[in-house]
Coordinates of C-alpha atoms in Angstrom, one line a residue:
Chain A
M1 CA 26.7 5.8 4.0
D2 CA 29.9 5.9 2.1
R3 CA 29.3 5.9 -1.6
K4 CA 33.0 5.1 -2.3
K5 CA 33.0 2.1 0.0
I6 CA 30.0 0.6 -1.8
S7 CA 31.5 1.2 -5.2
S8 CA 34.9 -0.3 -4.2
A9 CA 33.2 -3.4 -2.6
M10 CA 30.9 -3.8 -5.6
P11 CA 32.7 -2.3 -8.6
Y12 CA 30.0 -3.6 -11.0
L13 CA 27.5 -1.1 -9.5
K14 CA 27.1 2.1 -11.5
A15 CA 25.7 5.2 -9.9
R16 CA 22.3 5.9 -11.3
E17 CA 20.7 9.3 -11.6
A18 CA 18.0 9.9 -8.9
A19 CA 15.7 12.9 -8.8
D20 CA 14.8 12.2 -5.2
G21 CA 18.4 12.0 -3.9
M22 CA 18.3 8.3 -3.0
E23 CA 21.4 6.2 -3.1
S24 CA 20.8 4.7 -6.5
Y25 CA 22.7 2.1 -8.6
D26 CA 22.5 0.2 -11.8
C27 CA 23.3 -3.4 -11.3
P28 CA 24.0 -6.0 -14.0
P29 CA 21.4 -8.8 -13.6
D30 CA 24.0 -11.6 -13.2
K31 CA 25.4 -9.8 -10.2
L32 CA 22.1 -8.9 -8.6
L33 CA 22.0 -11.8 -6.2
E34 CA 25.5 -11.1 -5.0
A35 CA 24.9 -7.4 -4.6
A36 CA 21.7 -7.9 -2.6
G37 CA 23.5 -10.4 -0.4
I38 CA 26.3 -8.0 0.4
L39 CA 23.8 -5.1 1.0
K40 CA 21.9 -7.3 3.4
D41 CA 24.8 -8.8 5.3
E42 CA 27.4 -6.0 5.4
Y43 CA 25.3 -2.8 4.9
E44 CA 22.4 -3.8 7.1
F45 CA 19.6 -3.4 4.5
Q46 CA 17.3 -5.8 6.3
T47 CA 14.2 -5.1 4.3
L48 CA 13.3 -5.4 0.6
D49 CA 10.5 -2.8 0.5
D50 CA 9.4 -3.0 -3.1
I51 CA 10.1 -4.4 -6.6
A52 CA 8.9 -2.1 -9.4
S53 CA 9.0 -3.8 -12.8
I54 CA 9.5 -1.4 -15.6
D55 CA 9.0 -1.6 -19.4
M56 CA 10.9 0.9 -21.5
G57 CA 8.6 0.4 -24.5
P58 CA 8.3 -2.1 -27.4
D59 CA 9.6 0.3 -30.0
K60 CA 12.8 1.1 -28.2
P61 CA 15.5 0.9 -30.9
S62 CA 18.3 -0.4 -28.7
G63 CA 19.0 -1.5 -25.2
A64 CA 17.1 -3.5 -22.6
R65 CA 13.3 -3.2 -22.5
F66 CA 12.3 -4.8 -19.3
G67 CA 13.8 -4.4 -15.9
A68 CA 13.1 -4.2 -12.2
V69 CA 13.8 -1.4 -9.7
Y70 CA 14.5 -2.7 -6.2
H71 CA 14.1 -0.5 -3.1
F72 CA 15.8 -1.6 0.1
Y73 CA 15.4 -0.1 3.5
S74 CA 17.8 -0.3 6.4
H75 CA 16.2 -0.1 9.9
T76 CA 19.6 0.6 11.5
R77 CA 20.8 3.2 9.0
K78 CA 17.3 4.6 8.5
M79 CA 17.9 5.0 4.8
Y80 CA 16.8 3.7 1.4
L81 CA 18.8 2.3 -1.4
R82 CA 17.7 1.6 -5.0
L83 CA 19.1 -1.0 -7.4
C84 CA 18.0 -1.2 -11.0
A85 CA 18.6 -4.3 -13.0
M86 CA 17.6 -4.6 -16.7
C87 CA 16.8 -8.0 -18.3
P88 CA 19.4 -8.8 -21.0
D89 CA 16.9 -10.6 -23.3
N90 CA 14.0 -8.5 -24.5
S91 CA 11.9 -11.4 -25.8
N92 CA 12.3 -13.6 -22.8
P93 CA 13.0 -11.3 -19.8
K94 CA 14.6 -13.0 -16.8
L95 CA 16.1 -11.9 -13.5
P96 CA 17.5 -13.9 -10.6
S97 CA 15.1 -14.3 -7.7
L98 CA 15.8 -12.7 -4.3
T99 CA 13.5 -15.1 -2.4
G100 CA 16.4 -16.8 -0.8
L101 CA 17.4 -13.5 0.9
Y102 CA 14.2 -11.7 1.5
L103 CA 10.8 -13.4 2.2
S104 CA 9.1 -10.2 1.0
A105 CA 10.5 -10.9 -2.5
D106 CA 8.1 -13.8 -2.8
W107 CA 4.9 -11.9 -3.6
A108 CA 6.7 -8.9 -5.1
E109 CA 8.3 -11.1 -7.8
R110 CA 5.1 -12.9 -8.4
E111 CA 3.4 -9.6 -9.0
A112 CA 6.2 -8.5 -11.4
Y113 CA 5.9 -11.8 -13.2
D114 CA 2.1 -11.5 -13.4
L115 CA 1.8 -8.0 -14.6
M116 CA 5.0 -7.5 -16.5
G117 CA 6.1 -11.0 -17.5
I118 CA 9.5 -11.0 -16.0
E119 CA 10.6 -14.5 -15.0
F120 CA 12.4 -14.8 -11.7
E121 CA 14.8 -17.7 -11.8
G122 CA 14.9 -19.6 -8.6
H123 CA 11.5 -18.5 -7.3
P124 CA 9.9 -21.5 -5.6
H125 CA 6.3 -20.8 -6.8
L126 CA 6.2 -18.3 -9.7
A127 CA 2.5 -18.1 -10.3
R128 CA 0.1 -15.3 -11.2
I129 CA -1.1 -13.4 -8.2
L130 CA -3.4 -10.5 -9.1
M131 CA -4.8 -11.9 -12.4
W132 CA -6.2 -15.4 -12.5
D133 CA -4.2 -18.5 -13.5
G134 CA -4.3 -19.0 -17.2
Y135 CA -4.7 -15.4 -18.1
P136 CA -2.8 -15.0 -21.3
Y137 CA -1.3 -11.5 -21.1
H138 CA 0.9 -9.3 -19.0
P139 CA -1.2 -6.2 -18.7
L140 CA 1.4 -3.7 -17.5
R141 CA 3.5 -4.1 -20.7
K142 CA 3.4 -1.0 -22.8
D143 CA 2.0 -2.8 -25.9
F144 CA -1.0 -4.0 -23.9
P145 CA -3.9 -1.6 -24.6
L146 CA -5.5 0.3 -21.8
A147 CA -9.0 -0.9 -22.8
G148 CA -7.9 -4.5 -22.3
L149 CA -8.0 -7.5 -24.6
P150 CA -10.7 -10.2 -24.6
A151 CA -9.5 -13.2 -22.7
P152 CA -11.0 -16.5 -21.8
L153 CA -12.6 -16.5 -18.4
P154 CA -11.2 -18.4 -15.4
D155 CA -11.6 -22.1 -15.4
S156 CA -14.3 -22.1 -12.8
F157 CA -16.5 -20.2 -15.2
D158 CA -16.2 -22.8 -18.0
G159 CA -19.5 -23.3 -19.7
N160 CA -21.2 -20.8 -17.5
Y161 CA -22.6 -18.3 -20.0
D162 CA -24.1 -16.1 -17.3
A163 CA -20.6 -15.2 -16.1
T164 CA -19.5 -11.6 -16.6
K165 CA -18.3 -10.7 -20.1
V166 CA -15.2 -8.7 -20.6
V167 CA -16.3 -5.5 -22.3
P168 CA -13.5 -3.1 -23.0
A169 CA -14.0 0.5 -21.9
P170 CA -14.4 3.1 -24.6
M171 CA -11.0 4.7 -25.3
E172 CA -11.7 8.2 -26.6
G173 CA -9.8 10.7 -24.5
G174 CA -9.0 8.4 -21.6
P175 CA -10.1 5.3 -19.9
F176 CA -13.5 6.4 -18.7
N177 CA -14.3 9.3 -20.9
A178 CA -17.3 8.9 -23.0
S179 CA -16.9 9.9 -26.6
Q180 CA -17.7 13.5 -27.2
G181 CA -20.2 15.3 -29.4
D182 CA -23.1 12.9 -29.7
A183 CA -26.5 13.8 -28.5
F184 CA -27.6 10.3 -27.6
A185 CA -26.5 8.8 -24.3
E186 CA -26.4 5.4 -25.9
K187 CA -23.6 6.6 -28.3
R188 CA -21.8 8.6 -25.7
E189 CA -21.5 5.7 -23.2
P190 CA -22.1 2.4 -25.1
R191 CA -21.4 0.3 -22.0
S192 CA -24.5 1.5 -20.2
H193 CA -26.7 0.2 -23.0
A194 CA -24.7 -2.9 -24.1
Q195 CA -26.7 -6.0 -24.7
I196 CA -25.0 -8.5 -22.5
Chain B
M1 CA -2.8 -47.9 15.3
Q2 CA -1.0 -44.9 14.1
D3 CA 1.8 -45.4 11.6
F4 CA 4.1 -42.4 12.3
K5 CA 6.5 -43.4 9.5
T6 CA 4.0 -42.4 6.8
N7 CA 3.1 -39.2 8.6
T8 CA 3.1 -36.4 6.1
N9 CA 2.1 -33.6 8.6
P10 CA 4.8 -30.9 8.7
M11 CA 3.8 -29.9 12.2
A12 CA 3.9 -33.4 13.7
D13 CA 7.7 -33.8 14.0
K14 CA 8.0 -30.5 15.8
G15 CA 6.4 -32.1 18.8
G16 CA 3.9 -29.2 19.2
Y17 CA 0.8 -31.3 19.6
S18 CA -0.6 -34.7 19.1
Q19 CA -4.1 -35.5 18.1
G20 CA -6.0 -38.6 17.2
Q21 CA -5.7 -38.4 13.5
I22 CA -2.2 -37.0 12.9
G23 CA -1.3 -36.8 9.3
E24 CA -4.9 -36.6 8.0
T25 CA -5.7 -33.1 6.9
I26 CA -8.7 -31.4 5.3
T27 CA -8.5 -28.4 3.1
M28 CA -11.0 -25.6 3.7
N29 CA -11.7 -22.5 1.9
I30 CA -12.2 -19.2 3.8
G31 CA -13.5 -16.3 1.9
P32 CA -13.5 -14.5 -0.5
S33 CA -16.8 -13.3 0.9
H34 CA -16.5 -13.7 4.6
P35 CA -17.0 -10.9 7.1
S36 CA -13.9 -11.6 9.1
T37 CA -11.6 -11.4 6.0
H38 CA -12.1 -7.6 5.9
G39 CA -12.7 -7.6 2.2
V40 CA -12.3 -10.1 -0.5
L41 CA -9.5 -12.2 0.8
R42 CA -9.5 -15.9 0.2
L43 CA -7.5 -18.3 2.3
K44 CA -6.9 -21.8 1.1
T45 CA -6.4 -23.4 4.5
E46 CA -5.3 -26.9 5.4
F47 CA -6.3 -28.2 8.8
D48 CA -5.3 -31.1 10.9
G49 CA -8.2 -31.3 13.3
D50 CA -8.5 -27.7 14.5
M51 CA -4.9 -26.9 13.8
I52 CA -3.8 -25.0 10.7
T53 CA -1.0 -26.7 8.9
K54 CA -0.8 -24.7 5.7
V55 CA -2.3 -21.4 4.4
E56 CA -2.3 -20.0 0.9
P57 CA -3.7 -16.5 0.7
V58 CA -5.4 -15.8 -2.7
V59 CA -5.7 -12.2 -3.6
G60 CA -6.6 -10.2 -6.7
Y61 CA -10.4 -10.3 -6.5
L62 CA -10.4 -6.5 -6.3
H63 CA -7.7 -5.9 -8.9
R64 CA -8.6 -2.8 -11.0
G65 CA -5.3 -2.2 -12.8
Q66 CA -4.6 1.1 -11.1
E67 CA -1.0 1.1 -12.1
K68 CA -2.0 0.8 -15.8
I69 CA -4.6 3.5 -15.4
A70 CA -2.1 5.8 -13.8
E71 CA 0.1 5.7 -16.9
N72 CA -2.8 7.2 -18.9
L73 CA -3.9 10.0 -16.5
T74 CA -2.4 13.2 -15.4
Y75 CA -1.0 13.4 -11.9
N76 CA -4.0 15.2 -10.5
Q77 CA -6.4 12.9 -12.3
F78 CA -4.9 10.0 -10.6
V79 CA -5.5 11.4 -7.1
P80 CA -9.1 10.1 -6.9
F81 CA -7.8 6.6 -7.8
T82 CA -5.5 6.7 -4.8
D83 CA -8.6 7.2 -2.6
R84 CA -9.6 3.6 -3.6
L85 CA -6.4 2.1 -2.3
D86 CA -6.8 2.2 1.5
Y87 CA -10.3 3.6 1.5
L88 CA -10.3 3.9 5.2
A89 CA -7.6 6.5 5.2
S90 CA -8.0 8.0 1.7
M91 CA -6.4 11.3 2.5
C92 CA -3.1 9.6 3.6
N93 CA -3.0 8.0 0.1
N94 CA -3.7 11.3 -1.7
I95 CA -1.0 13.0 0.2
A96 CA 1.6 10.2 -0.2
F97 CA 1.0 10.2 -4.0
V98 CA 1.3 14.0 -4.5
Q99 CA 4.3 14.0 -2.1
C100 CA 6.0 11.6 -4.4
A101 CA 5.3 13.7 -7.5
E102 CA 6.5 16.8 -5.6
K103 CA 9.7 15.0 -4.6
L104 CA 10.3 14.1 -8.2
A105 CA 9.7 17.7 -9.3
G106 CA 11.6 19.2 -6.4
I107 CA 8.6 21.1 -5.1
D108 CA 8.5 22.1 -1.5
A109 CA 4.9 22.6 -0.3
T110 CA 4.0 25.8 1.6
P111 CA 4.2 25.7 5.4
R112 CA 0.4 26.0 5.7
C113 CA -0.1 23.2 3.2
K114 CA 2.2 21.0 5.2
A115 CA 0.3 21.7 8.4
V116 CA -3.0 21.0 6.8
R117 CA -1.7 17.8 5.3
V118 CA -0.4 16.7 8.7
I119 CA -3.9 17.3 10.3
C120 CA -5.6 15.4 7.4
C121 CA -3.1 12.5 7.7
E122 CA -3.4 12.2 11.5
L123 CA -7.2 12.4 11.5
S124 CA -7.2 9.8 8.8
R125 CA -4.9 7.7 10.9
I126 CA -7.3 7.9 13.9
A127 CA -10.3 7.1 11.6
S128 CA -8.5 4.1 10.1
H129 CA -7.2 2.8 13.4
L130 CA -10.7 3.1 14.8
V131 CA -12.1 0.9 12.0
G132 CA -9.2 -1.5 12.4
L133 CA -9.7 -1.8 16.1
A134 CA -13.5 -2.0 15.8
A135 CA -13.3 -4.9 13.4
Y136 CA -10.6 -6.5 15.5
A137 CA -12.6 -6.2 18.7
M138 CA -15.7 -7.6 16.9
D139 CA -13.7 -10.5 15.5
A140 CA -12.6 -11.2 19.1
G141 CA -16.2 -11.1 20.3
S142 CA -16.9 -7.5 21.4
T143 CA -19.8 -5.9 19.6
T144 CA -19.8 -3.0 22.0
G145 CA -16.2 -2.1 21.2
F146 CA -17.2 -2.0 17.6
M147 CA -20.0 0.5 18.3
Y148 CA -17.8 2.7 20.5
C149 CA -15.1 2.9 17.8
F150 CA -17.5 3.6 15.0
T151 CA -19.3 6.4 16.9
Q152 CA -16.0 8.3 17.0
R153 CA -15.0 7.5 13.5
E154 CA -18.4 8.8 12.3
K155 CA -17.5 12.2 13.8
I156 CA -14.2 12.3 11.9
L157 CA -16.0 11.5 8.7
T158 CA -18.3 14.4 9.4
L159 CA -15.3 16.6 9.7
F160 CA -14.0 15.3 6.4
E161 CA -17.3 16.0 4.8
A162 CA -17.1 19.6 5.9
L163 CA -13.6 19.8 4.6
T164 CA -13.7 18.0 1.3
G165 CA -17.3 17.3 0.5
A166 CA -16.8 13.6 0.7
R167 CA -16.8 11.3 3.7
M168 CA -14.4 8.6 2.6
T169 CA -13.0 9.3 -0.9
A170 CA -11.7 12.7 -0.2
S171 CA -9.4 13.4 -3.2
F172 CA -8.2 16.4 -1.4
A173 CA -4.5 16.8 -2.3
R174 CA -3.1 18.2 -5.5
V175 CA 0.4 18.4 -6.8
G176 CA 1.8 21.6 -5.2
G177 CA -1.0 22.1 -2.6
M178 CA -4.5 21.1 -1.7
A179 CA -7.8 21.3 -3.5
R180 CA -8.9 24.3 -1.4
D181 CA -8.0 26.0 1.9
L182 CA -9.6 25.1 5.2
P183 CA -13.2 26.3 5.6
D184 CA -13.9 28.9 8.3
G185 CA -14.3 27.4 11.7
W186 CA -13.2 24.0 10.7
L187 CA -10.3 23.9 13.1
G188 CA -12.7 24.8 15.9
S189 CA -14.8 21.7 15.0
V190 CA -11.6 19.6 15.0
N191 CA -10.9 21.0 18.5
V192 CA -14.4 20.1 19.7
F193 CA -13.9 16.6 18.3
L194 CA -10.5 16.1 20.0
N195 CA -11.8 17.3 23.4
Q196 CA -14.5 14.6 23.4
F197 CA -12.3 12.0 21.7
A198 CA -9.8 11.8 24.5
P199 CA -12.3 10.4 27.2
A200 CA -14.0 8.3 24.5
L201 CA -10.7 6.7 23.7
E202 CA -10.1 5.9 27.4
E203 CA -13.5 4.3 27.4
I204 CA -12.6 2.0 24.5
D205 CA -9.3 1.3 26.2
K206 CA -11.1 0.4 29.5
L207 CA -13.7 -1.7 27.8
I208 CA -11.3 -3.9 25.8
T209 CA -7.6 -3.7 26.8
R210 CA -8.0 -5.4 30.2
N211 CA -10.8 -7.6 29.2
R212 CA -10.0 -11.1 30.2
I213 CA -11.6 -12.7 27.1
F214 CA -9.8 -10.3 24.8
I215 CA -6.5 -11.0 26.4
E216 CA -6.9 -14.7 26.2
R217 CA -7.9 -14.6 22.6
T218 CA -4.9 -12.4 21.6
E219 CA -2.0 -12.9 23.9
G220 CA 0.8 -15.0 22.3
I221 CA -1.3 -15.3 19.1
G222 CA 0.2 -14.4 15.7
V223 CA 3.7 -13.8 17.1
V224 CA 6.0 -12.0 14.7
T225 CA 9.6 -11.5 16.0
A226 CA 11.5 -8.4 15.1
E227 CA 13.8 -10.4 12.7
Q228 CA 10.8 -12.0 11.0
A229 CA 9.0 -8.6 10.7
M230 CA 11.9 -7.2 8.8
Q231 CA 12.2 -10.2 6.6
Y232 CA 8.5 -10.1 5.7
G233 CA 8.9 -6.4 4.9
F234 CA 6.4 -5.3 7.6
T235 CA 6.0 -1.6 8.1
G236 CA 3.9 0.7 10.2
P237 CA 2.0 -0.5 13.4
N238 CA 2.6 -4.2 12.5
L239 CA 6.4 -3.6 12.5
R240 CA 6.3 -1.5 15.6
G241 CA 4.2 -4.1 17.3
S242 CA 7.2 -6.4 16.9
G243 CA 9.5 -4.0 18.7
I244 CA 11.2 -2.1 16.0
D245 CA 11.0 1.6 16.3
T246 CA 11.0 2.5 12.6
D247 CA 8.4 5.2 12.1
L248 CA 9.0 7.0 8.9
R249 CA 7.5 10.2 10.4
K250 CA 10.5 10.1 12.8
T251 CA 13.3 8.3 10.9
N252 CA 12.7 9.8 7.4
P253 CA 10.6 12.8 8.2
Y254 CA 8.3 14.4 5.6
L255 CA 5.7 17.1 5.9
G256 CA 7.7 18.7 8.7
Y257 CA 6.9 15.8 11.2
E258 CA 10.3 16.5 12.8
N259 CA 8.8 19.7 14.3
Y260 CA 6.1 17.9 16.2
D261 CA 6.5 16.3 19.5
F262 CA 5.1 12.8 19.6
D263 CA 6.2 9.3 20.8
V264 CA 6.4 6.1 18.8
P265 CA 4.8 3.2 20.7
I266 CA 6.5 -0.2 20.2
G267 CA 5.5 -3.7 21.3
T268 CA 7.6 -6.2 23.1
H269 CA 6.3 -9.6 22.1
G270 CA 5.1 -9.0 18.6
D271 CA 1.8 -10.8 19.2
A272 CA -1.8 -9.8 18.3
Y273 CA -2.2 -8.1 21.7
D274 CA 0.8 -5.9 21.2
R275 CA -0.5 -4.7 17.9
W276 CA -3.7 -3.7 19.6
L277 CA -1.8 -1.7 22.2
V278 CA 0.4 0.0 19.5
R279 CA -2.7 1.1 17.5
L280 CA -4.4 2.4 20.6
E281 CA -1.5 4.5 21.7
E282 CA -0.9 5.7 18.1
M283 CA -4.3 7.3 18.2
R284 CA -3.4 9.3 21.4
Q285 CA -0.1 10.4 19.7
S286 CA -2.0 11.4 16.6
S287 CA -4.3 13.6 18.7
R288 CA -1.3 15.2 20.1
I289 CA 0.1 15.9 16.6
V290 CA -3.2 17.4 15.4
R291 CA -3.4 19.7 18.4
Q292 CA 0.2 20.9 17.8
A293 CA -0.5 21.4 14.1
M294 CA -3.6 23.5 14.9
E295 CA -1.7 25.6 17.4
K296 CA 1.1 26.3 15.0
M297 CA -1.1 26.6 11.9
P298 CA 0.8 29.1 9.7
D299 CA -0.9 31.7 7.7
G300 CA -0.2 32.3 4.0
P301 CA -1.1 30.6 0.8
I302 CA -2.0 26.9 0.7
N303 CA -0.7 26.3 -2.9
I304 CA 2.8 27.0 -4.2
D305 CA 3.1 29.9 -6.6
D306 CA 3.9 28.0 -9.8
P307 CA 1.4 28.4 -12.7
K308 CA 2.8 25.3 -14.4
I309 CA 2.0 23.1 -11.4
V310 CA -1.1 24.3 -9.7
M311 CA -4.3 25.7 -11.0
P312 CA -4.7 29.5 -10.7
R313 CA -7.4 31.1 -8.5
K314 CA -10.8 30.9 -10.1
D315 CA -11.5 34.6 -10.0
K316 CA -8.2 35.2 -11.9
V317 CA -9.1 32.6 -14.5
L318 CA -12.3 34.4 -15.3
T319 CA -10.7 37.8 -15.7
S320 CA -7.1 37.3 -16.9
M321 CA -5.9 35.8 -20.1
E322 CA -2.6 34.5 -18.7
E323 CA -4.3 32.6 -15.9
L324 CA -6.9 31.2 -18.3
I325 CA -4.2 29.7 -20.4
H326 CA -2.5 28.2 -17.3
N327 CA -5.7 26.8 -16.0
F328 CA -6.4 25.2 -19.4
T329 CA -2.8 23.7 -19.6
V330 CA -2.8 22.3 -16.1
A331 CA -6.3 20.9 -16.5
T332 CA -5.7 19.2 -19.9
Q333 CA -2.0 18.4 -19.9
G334 CA -1.3 18.0 -16.2
P335 CA 1.3 19.6 -14.0
D336 CA 4.7 19.9 -15.6
I337 CA 6.9 17.2 -13.9
P338 CA 10.5 16.8 -15.1
K339 CA 12.1 13.6 -16.3
G340 CA 13.4 11.2 -13.7
E341 CA 12.3 8.7 -11.0
A342 CA 11.4 9.0 -7.4
Y343 CA 10.3 6.7 -4.6
F344 CA 8.5 8.0 -1.6
E345 CA 7.0 6.1 1.3
A346 CA 4.6 7.6 3.8
D347 CA 3.9 6.1 7.2
N348 CA 0.2 5.4 6.6
P349 CA -2.1 3.7 9.2
K350 CA -1.7 0.3 7.4
G351 CA 2.1 0.7 7.0
A352 CA 4.4 2.4 4.6
L353 CA 2.5 3.2 1.4
G354 CA 5.2 3.7 -1.3
F355 CA 4.9 5.3 -4.7
Y356 CA 7.5 4.8 -7.3
I357 CA 7.0 7.3 -10.2
M358 CA 9.0 7.2 -13.4
S359 CA 8.5 10.2 -15.5
M360 CA 9.5 11.0 -19.0
G361 CA 8.5 14.6 -18.5
G362 CA 5.1 16.3 -18.9
G363 CA 1.9 15.8 -17.0
V364 CA 1.4 12.0 -17.3
P365 CA 3.6 9.6 -15.4
Y366 CA 5.4 6.9 -17.5
R367 CA 5.2 4.3 -14.8
V368 CA 3.6 4.3 -11.3
K369 CA 4.3 1.4 -8.9
I370 CA 2.3 1.3 -5.8
R371 CA 3.9 -0.4 -2.8
A372 CA 0.9 -1.5 -0.8
P373 CA 1.5 -2.3 2.8
S374 CA -1.5 -4.6 3.0
F375 CA -0.1 -6.7 0.1
V376 CA 3.1 -7.2 2.0
T377 CA 1.2 -8.0 5.3
L378 CA -0.9 -10.6 3.6
S379 CA 2.1 -12.2 2.0
A380 CA 3.3 -13.1 5.5
L381 CA 0.1 -14.9 6.5
Q382 CA 1.5 -18.2 5.0
H383 CA 4.3 -18.0 7.6
I384 CA 2.3 -16.7 10.6
L385 CA -0.9 -18.7 10.6
P386 CA 0.4 -22.4 10.5
G387 CA 0.4 -23.8 14.0
H388 CA -2.6 -21.8 15.1
H389 CA -6.2 -22.9 15.8
N390 CA -9.1 -22.3 13.5
S391 CA -10.5 -19.6 15.8
D392 CA -7.2 -17.7 15.8
I393 CA -7.5 -16.9 12.2
T394 CA -10.0 -14.0 12.7
V395 CA -7.9 -12.6 15.5
V396 CA -4.6 -12.7 13.5
L397 CA -6.4 -11.1 10.5
G398 CA -7.9 -8.5 12.7
S399 CA -4.7 -7.7 14.4
L400 CA -2.8 -7.2 11.1
D401 CA -5.3 -4.6 9.9
F402 CA -5.2 -4.7 6.2
V403 CA -7.4 -3.5 3.4
L404 CA -8.0 -5.4 0.2
G405 CA -8.5 -2.4 -1.9
E406 CA -4.9 -1.5 -1.3
C407 CA -3.6 -5.0 -1.6
D408 CA -5.2 -5.7 -5.0
R409 CA -4.9 -2.2 -6.4

């Protein structure tokens, strides 16, 4: 596919560095819908394979923090294309929804909303998908700790004190490493002896 | 008297059917613990009589936050987690993940490693399709078909046990190579397996494919047209069942698949029966690939020669200072992967499993996104199922062949 043709048809796309040699562009969020439409109709990218939400970190001094990386696949050209759109507002990240163009964007955007907290404007049913409704956090954000945070249980567990408690995993040296250097199993792996 | 003006049934004005109580629906909950949902899938289903009018799949019951965990482990430490994605074809997941990391680092695996990976992938594909077809056949009423398939799958798992030490969760791939080379005589066992597998597959074929009950349960059910399949983002056998010949092993070859001679079966109608036929034929093609890979098995090292990526040999570690340091560094800090981003999709038994890795350098990825084919397949259920009967649900679910471990991650 002609790189020049794409950049003349969509001058707002900026070539993006790609270690894997994929056609790769940065796209301003307000032009994302237009670019995806052109890619689908004129360049035969029939499938939206994946939306990967990214978080560049809470302590980033300048620039956009949240964004999404879109991977398109063309069944006729047999090739991939990557678009990256960063959300302009760090405190309230928003992107346009591609559900009008690709049905596969439906759940992919719900997942990005659920785990990263990016709001997709125009999505018909933007609800949590992997975590339960009413869960207060977006766990894939970089400021969410790996061990997790205590959260109220799903509504159906209301008043049911036999329901599973959220016990954060010990953090020393990794998610499932017990803390080192103690002779007693109870101290090395507190979860196995927790009084629940 | 039926007042059609207040009819709220979305199917009624399509003229597809008419029943006594048009417009009156009941909502039923299927799953999450139901044998035919193949895991913990829950379907909030709205019925009008026996006819499905609306389906809302509810997923996430098996969510373990694998993407978050990946950000805190080195590349090789994350390999066992990929086992738990599609646990019916764990080796395919291992290999897809390390292939993505290798793509990012610009590593080209050794010829022997590629051939071993191809054998592992294709045997996993056969094992996964056998489970998929077994469950599918049982959902459609054939317990014998289930037993026939599982007998063969058990033999593959025994081969995997000899190769990796584990029957299902193999964790066999490493960035830059494999955990170890093939054990002596293993290829001979694979050959013995393949020789008896060909007639066994014909038996399964004869038992089910022309079975009148099976055909009547599956023909014209769960139709997905080519256009819809691309819209839904279908990949793998489900996409090919709809008549599109995109097989990433052919169209975007990896692991040297371009050097093997195999055919890509495609369906014509996109119904549940076509998906059965596609999977059945794919197992024959996989056997062909394994045979070719065994014939052409190159000699030489299985791991690349880069001390910053792969662990050195154990005997060297115990005798040489340099190797000891490398062993320590790779084990504790992970393989040295440069800054950048890469996306890689492998044509797995369930569809294209994609990994997007963003690296800031070093041995731990900054962000890993898993594109799970089962997640995409299930997202299409809300479009496929309405208009079918209650009893078609199990058939459609069986024909789509998904795994919830992969969907929920």
